[in-house]
């Protein structure tokens, strides 16, 4: 990406005065014992959807009625992107626009996510984007435990098929569900977590919808993106 284009994306992030520089190299260490206890390894190869290929998995999601969200959705939102991507971006659940269009991270939040990715040299088409939940909770309420538990095996199978080098959990709900913790987002940032028995490095940052409401936090999101970029450079 040329420097002019990158500057434009950084402008979109509200980081006009910033220049890219090499961040301190994060330690790509195993999860701390406390974190490991909070995030037990799951055998993603042995989950409910094991064996399904992309097409089969997409069909299962489209027909799913495992939780009550199936009654209120317009359509399921499976995920989008490069099925060979190194980066997997995981959000919480579809919003109104995503429910209408059948694609995750569209609308203003999606545009900001695109800008965030571009700022670290990634096009949306280079990554894979999905949510923990495939159906929209009415009124954009937080998903409940049953809904998340019923839907997570779909994401686990997506991860098993994708084999990403890094996962970026955006937003508190996604991070808490993926890491099985109730810690705050602030406590989960700037660390290398691990997901599943495949031990995929997982980094946590803010949801772009939150950043639109709270632009003062964009600087922290930018720090998280640089952190994640440095993590994957060492994988
Ligand atoms: S949210 Fe997930 S588990 Fe619930 S109906 Fe939709 S696809 Fe099925």
mmCIF file of N, CA and C in Angstrom, residues 100-168:
data_model
loop_
_atom_site.group_PDB
_atom_site.id
_atom_site.type_symbol
_atom_site.label_atom_id
_atom_site.label_comp_id
_atom_site.label_asym_id
_atom_site.label_seq_id
_atom_site.Cartn_x
_atom_site.Cartn_y
_atom_site.Cartn_z
ATOM 1 N N UNK A 100 -29.876 -7.720 7.363
ATOM 2 C CA UNK A 100 -30.563 -7.409 6.109
ATOM 3 C C UNK A 100 -29.746 -7.859 4.901
ATOM 4 N N UNK A 101 -28.417 -7.682 4.984
ATOM 5 C CA UNK A 101 -27.573 -7.950 3.819
ATOM 6 C C UNK A 101 -26.912 -9.320 3.839
ATOM 7 N N UNK A 102 -26.911 -9.979 4.984
ATOM 8 C CA UNK A 102 -26.341 -11.323 5.060
ATOM 9 C C UNK A 102 -24.828 -11.353 5.086
ATOM 10 N N UNK A 103 -24.224 -10.212 5.451
ATOM 11 C CA UNK A 103 -22.760 -10.129 5.483
ATOM 12 C C UNK A 103 -22.325 -9.450 6.784
ATOM 13 N N UNK A 104 -21.278 -9.956 7.431
ATOM 14 C CA UNK A 104 -20.840 -9.328 8.684
ATOM 15 C C UNK A 104 -20.100 -8.021 8.438
ATOM 16 N N UNK A 105 -20.179 -7.130 9.405
ATOM 17 C CA UNK A 105 -19.418 -5.878 9.395
ATOM 18 C C UNK A 105 -19.622 -5.082 8.107
ATOM 19 N N UNK A 106 -20.862 -4.695 7.887
ATOM 20 C CA UNK A 106 -21.173 -3.761 6.819
ATOM 21 C C UNK A 106 -21.670 -2.471 7.489
ATOM 22 N N UNK A 107 -22.007 -1.467 6.708
ATOM 23 C CA UNK A 107 -22.424 -0.198 7.276
ATOM 24 C C UNK A 107 -21.229 0.562 7.827
ATOM 25 N N UNK A 108 -21.497 1.530 8.700
ATOM 26 C CA UNK A 108 -20.427 2.413 9.194
ATOM 27 C C UNK A 108 -19.374 1.642 9.984
ATOM 28 N N UNK A 109 -19.824 0.714 10.811
ATOM 29 C CA UNK A 109 -18.855 -0.067 11.589
ATOM 30 C C UNK A 109 -17.984 -0.905 10.661
ATOM 31 N N UNK A 110 -18.589 -1.426 9.622
ATOM 32 C CA UNK A 110 -17.829 -2.219 8.660
ATOM 33 C C UNK A 110 -16.804 -1.377 7.921
ATOM 34 N N UNK A 111 -17.207 -0.146 7.588
ATOM 35 C CA UNK A 111 -16.259 0.753 6.913
ATOM 36 C C UNK A 111 -15.086 1.086 7.817
ATOM 37 N N UNK A 112 -15.372 1.273 9.094
ATOM 38 C CA UNK A 112 -14.260 1.552 10.015
ATOM 39 C C UNK A 112 -13.373 0.321 10.172
ATOM 40 N N UNK A 113 -13.985 -0.858 10.237
ATOM 41 C CA UNK A 113 -13.166 -2.080 10.302
ATOM 42 C C UNK A 113 -12.261 -2.171 9.071
ATOM 43 N N UNK A 114 -12.824 -1.880 7.903
ATOM 44 C CA UNK A 114 -12.006 -1.902 6.684
ATOM 45 C C UNK A 114 -10.831 -0.941 6.802
ATOM 46 N N UNK A 115 -11.093 0.241 7.348
ATOM 47 C CA UNK A 115 -10.021 1.224 7.521
ATOM 48 C C UNK A 115 -8.977 0.734 8.513
ATOM 49 N N UNK A 116 -9.445 0.096 9.574
ATOM 50 C CA UNK A 116 -8.509 -0.441 10.566
ATOM 51 C C UNK A 116 -7.605 -1.493 9.924
ATOM 52 N N UNK A 117 -8.205 -2.344 9.102
ATOM 53 C CA UNK A 117 -7.416 -3.383 8.436
ATOM 54 C C UNK A 117 -6.433 -2.760 7.452
ATOM 55 N N UNK A 118 -6.924 -1.798 6.679
ATOM 56 C CA UNK A 118 -6.049 -1.150 5.699
ATOM 57 C C UNK A 118 -4.875 -0.460 6.384
ATOM 58 N N UNK A 119 -5.109 0.059 7.566
ATOM 59 C CA UNK A 119 -4.042 0.763 8.278
ATOM 60 C C UNK A 119 -2.869 -0.157 8.605
ATOM 61 N N UNK A 120 -3.137 -1.447 8.681
ATOM 62 C CA UNK A 120 -2.030 -2.392 8.907
ATOM 63 C C UNK A 120 -1.732 -3.181 7.631
ATOM 64 N N UNK A 121 -2.176 -2.640 6.503
ATOM 65 C CA UNK A 121 -1.769 -3.205 5.217
ATOM 66 C C UNK A 121 -2.610 -4.361 4.729
ATOM 67 N N UNK A 122 -3.835 -4.492 5.247
ATOM 68 C CA UNK A 122 -4.694 -5.602 4.845
ATOM 69 C C UNK A 122 -5.952 -5.092 4.149
ATOM 70 N N UNK A 123 -6.300 -5.718 3.034
ATOM 71 C CA UNK A 123 -7.583 -5.457 2.398
ATOM 72 C C UNK A 123 -8.625 -6.390 3.009
ATOM 73 N N UNK A 124 -9.871 -5.946 3.017
ATOM 74 C CA UNK A 124 -10.953 -6.785 3.565
ATOM 75 C C UNK A 124 -10.965 -8.157 2.896
ATOM 76 N N UNK A 125 -10.654 -8.193 1.593
ATOM 77 C CA UNK A 125 -10.695 -9.456 0.848
ATOM 78 C C UNK A 125 -9.593 -10.417 1.264
ATOM 79 N N UNK A 126 -8.591 -9.932 1.972
ATOM 80 C CA UNK A 126 -7.484 -10.798 2.379
ATOM 81 C C UNK A 126 -7.762 -11.549 3.671
ATOM 82 N N UNK A 127 -8.741 -11.093 4.441
ATOM 83 C CA UNK A 127 -8.994 -11.699 5.739
ATOM 84 C C UNK A 127 -10.310 -12.478 5.686
ATOM 85 N N UNK A 128 -10.616 -13.186 6.763
ATOM 86 C CA UNK A 128 -11.933 -13.799 6.893
ATOM 87 C C UNK A 128 -12.631 -13.126 8.067
ATOM 88 N N UNK A 129 -13.899 -12.821 7.897
ATOM 89 C CA UNK A 129 -14.658 -12.091 8.915
ATOM 90 C C UNK A 129 -15.894 -12.889 9.293
ATOM 91 N N UNK A 130 -16.079 -13.098 10.569
ATOM 92 C CA UNK A 130 -17.241 -13.860 11.042
ATOM 93 C C UNK A 130 -17.657 -13.319 12.408
ATOM 94 N N UNK A 131 -18.744 -13.843 12.904
ATOM 95 C CA UNK A 131 -19.227 -13.498 14.234
ATOM 96 C C UNK A 131 -19.370 -14.761 15.075
ATOM 97 N N UNK A 132 -19.397 -14.576 16.378
ATOM 98 C CA UNK A 132 -19.675 -15.706 17.270
ATOM 99 C C UNK A 132 -21.079 -16.231 16.992
ATOM 100 N N UNK A 133 -22.033 -15.321 16.847
ATOM 101 C CA UNK A 133 -23.406 -15.717 16.531
ATOM 102 C C UNK A 133 -23.719 -15.442 15.066
ATOM 103 N N UNK A 134 -24.468 -16.322 14.467
ATOM 104 C CA UNK A 134 -24.795 -16.185 13.052
ATOM 105 C C UNK A 134 -26.142 -15.502 12.817
ATOM 106 N N UNK A 135 -26.883 -15.256 13.886
ATOM 107 C CA UNK A 135 -28.180 -14.588 13.754
ATOM 108 C C UNK A 135 -28.225 -13.363 14.653
ATOM 109 N N UNK A 136 -28.993 -12.386 14.227
ATOM 110 C CA UNK A 136 -29.067 -11.130 14.962
ATOM 111 C C UNK A 136 -29.948 -11.245 16.203
ATOM 112 N N UNK A 137 -29.410 -10.878 17.370
ATOM 113 C CA UNK A 137 -30.284 -10.769 18.541
ATOM 114 C C UNK A 137 -31.197 -9.555 18.378
ATOM 115 N N UNK A 138 -32.484 -9.690 18.650
ATOM 116 C CA UNK A 138 -33.419 -8.567 18.465
ATOM 117 C C UNK A 138 -32.970 -7.338 19.241
ATOM 118 N N UNK A 139 -33.049 -6.193 18.580
ATOM 119 C CA UNK A 139 -32.682 -4.955 19.246
ATOM 120 C C UNK A 139 -31.202 -4.847 19.556
ATOM 121 N N UNK A 140 -30.409 -5.724 18.942
ATOM 122 C CA UNK A 140 -28.961 -5.748 19.188
ATOM 123 C C UNK A 140 -28.609 -5.987 20.657
ATOM 124 N N UNK A 141 -29.474 -6.703 21.360
ATOM 125 C CA UNK A 141 -29.139 -7.048 22.749
ATOM 126 C C UNK A 141 -27.955 -8.005 22.758
ATOM 127 N N UNK A 142 -27.324 -8.137 23.933
ATOM 128 C CA UNK A 142 -26.234 -9.094 24.060
ATOM 129 C C UNK A 142 -26.786 -10.512 23.905
ATOM 130 N N UNK A 143 -26.043 -11.389 23.246
ATOM 131 C CA UNK A 143 -26.492 -12.783 23.174
ATOM 132 C C UNK A 143 -26.446 -13.426 24.551
ATOM 133 N N UNK A 144 -27.369 -14.345 24.797
ATOM 134 C CA UNK A 144 -27.328 -15.023 26.088
ATOM 135 C C UNK A 144 -26.449 -16.277 25.987
ATOM 136 N N UNK A 145 -26.229 -16.916 27.123
ATOM 137 C CA UNK A 145 -25.288 -18.032 27.179
ATOM 138 C C UNK A 145 -25.732 -19.200 26.301
ATOM 139 N N UNK A 146 -27.018 -19.467 26.283
ATOM 140 C CA UNK A 146 -27.534 -20.584 25.478
ATOM 141 C C UNK A 146 -27.296 -20.337 23.999
ATOM 142 N N UNK A 147 -27.605 -19.126 23.565
ATOM 143 C CA UNK A 147 -27.415 -18.788 22.153
ATOM 144 C C UNK A 147 -25.949 -18.923 21.745
ATOM 145 N N UNK A 148 -25.075 -18.403 22.586
ATOM 146 C CA UNK A 148 -23.642 -18.471 22.261
ATOM 147 C C UNK A 148 -23.158 -19.922 22.251
ATOM 148 N N UNK A 149 -23.605 -20.709 23.216
ATOM 149 C CA UNK A 149 -23.166 -22.103 23.290
ATOM 150 C C UNK A 149 -23.664 -22.906 22.091
ATOM 151 N N UNK A 150 -24.889 -22.628 21.659
ATOM 152 C CA UNK A 150 -25.441 -23.354 20.506
ATOM 153 C C UNK A 150 -24.745 -22.973 19.208
ATOM 154 N N UNK A 151 -24.306 -21.723 19.120
ATOM 155 C CA UNK A 151 -23.767 -21.242 17.851
ATOM 156 C C UNK A 151 -22.253 -21.411 17.726
ATOM 157 N N UNK A 152 -21.559 -21.453 18.842
ATOM 158 C CA UNK A 152 -20.094 -21.470 18.788
ATOM 159 C C UNK A 152 -19.504 -22.636 17.979
ATOM 160 N N UNK A 153 -20.115 -23.833 18.002
ATOM 161 C CA UNK A 153 -19.545 -24.914 17.182
ATOM 162 C C UNK A 153 -19.432 -24.577 15.696
ATOM 163 N N UNK A 154 -20.299 -23.704 15.191
ATOM 164 C CA UNK A 154 -20.168 -23.299 13.784
ATOM 165 C C UNK A 154 -18.875 -22.517 13.573
ATOM 166 N N UNK A 155 -18.606 -21.593 14.485
ATOM 167 C CA UNK A 155 -17.368 -20.820 14.367
ATOM 168 C C UNK A 155 -16.148 -21.727 14.560
ATOM 169 N N UNK A 156 -16.264 -22.650 15.484
ATOM 170 C CA UNK A 156 -15.138 -23.573 15.712
ATOM 171 C C UNK A 156 -14.828 -24.372 14.445
ATOM 172 N N UNK A 157 -15.869 -24.778 13.747
ATOM 173 C CA UNK A 157 -15.621 -25.509 12.499
ATOM 174 C C UNK A 157 -15.033 -24.577 11.436
ATOM 175 N N UNK A 158 -15.499 -23.341 11.398
ATOM 176 C CA UNK A 158 -14.896 -22.373 10.469
ATOM 177 C C UNK A 158 -13.404 -22.218 10.767
ATOM 178 N N UNK A 159 -13.054 -22.179 12.034
ATOM 179 C CA UNK A 159 -11.649 -22.032 12.414
ATOM 180 C C UNK A 159 -10.854 -23.270 12.018
ATOM 181 N N UNK A 160 -11.449 -24.442 12.225
ATOM 182 C CA UNK A 160 -10.760 -25.681 11.854
ATOM 183 C C UNK A 160 -10.515 -25.747 10.347
ATOM 184 N N UNK A 161 -11.473 -25.255 9.564
ATOM 185 C CA UNK A 161 -11.313 -25.252 8.103
ATOM 186 C C UNK A 161 -10.325 -24.177 7.648
ATOM 187 N N UNK A 162 -10.395 -23.032 8.295
ATOM 188 C CA UNK A 162 -9.585 -21.887 7.876
ATOM 189 C C UNK A 162 -8.123 -22.021 8.294
ATOM 190 N N UNK A 163 -7.922 -22.534 9.494
ATOM 191 C CA UNK A 163 -6.576 -22.614 10.080
ATOM 192 C C UNK A 163 -5.866 -21.260 10.044
ATOM 193 N N UNK A 164 -6.457 -20.260 10.679
ATOM 194 C CA UNK A 164 -5.846 -18.926 10.651
ATOM 195 C C UNK A 164 -4.554 -18.895 11.462
ATOM 196 N N UNK A 165 -3.711 -17.934 11.122
ATOM 197 C CA UNK A 165 -2.493 -17.741 11.910
ATOM 198 C C UNK A 165 -2.749 -16.853 13.116
ATOM 199 N N UNK A 166 -3.804 -16.041 13.021
ATOM 200 C CA UNK A 166 -4.144 -15.170 14.149
ATOM 201 C C UNK A 166 -5.638 -14.888 14.128
ATOM 202 N N UNK A 167 -6.206 -14.730 15.324
ATOM 203 C CA UNK A 167 -7.594 -14.306 15.458
ATOM 204 C C UNK A 167 -7.606 -12.948 16.139
ATOM 205 N N UNK A 168 -8.441 -12.067 15.614
ATOM 206 C CA UNK A 168 -8.639 -10.754 16.228
ATOM 207 C C UNK A 168 -10.077 -10.704 16.717
#
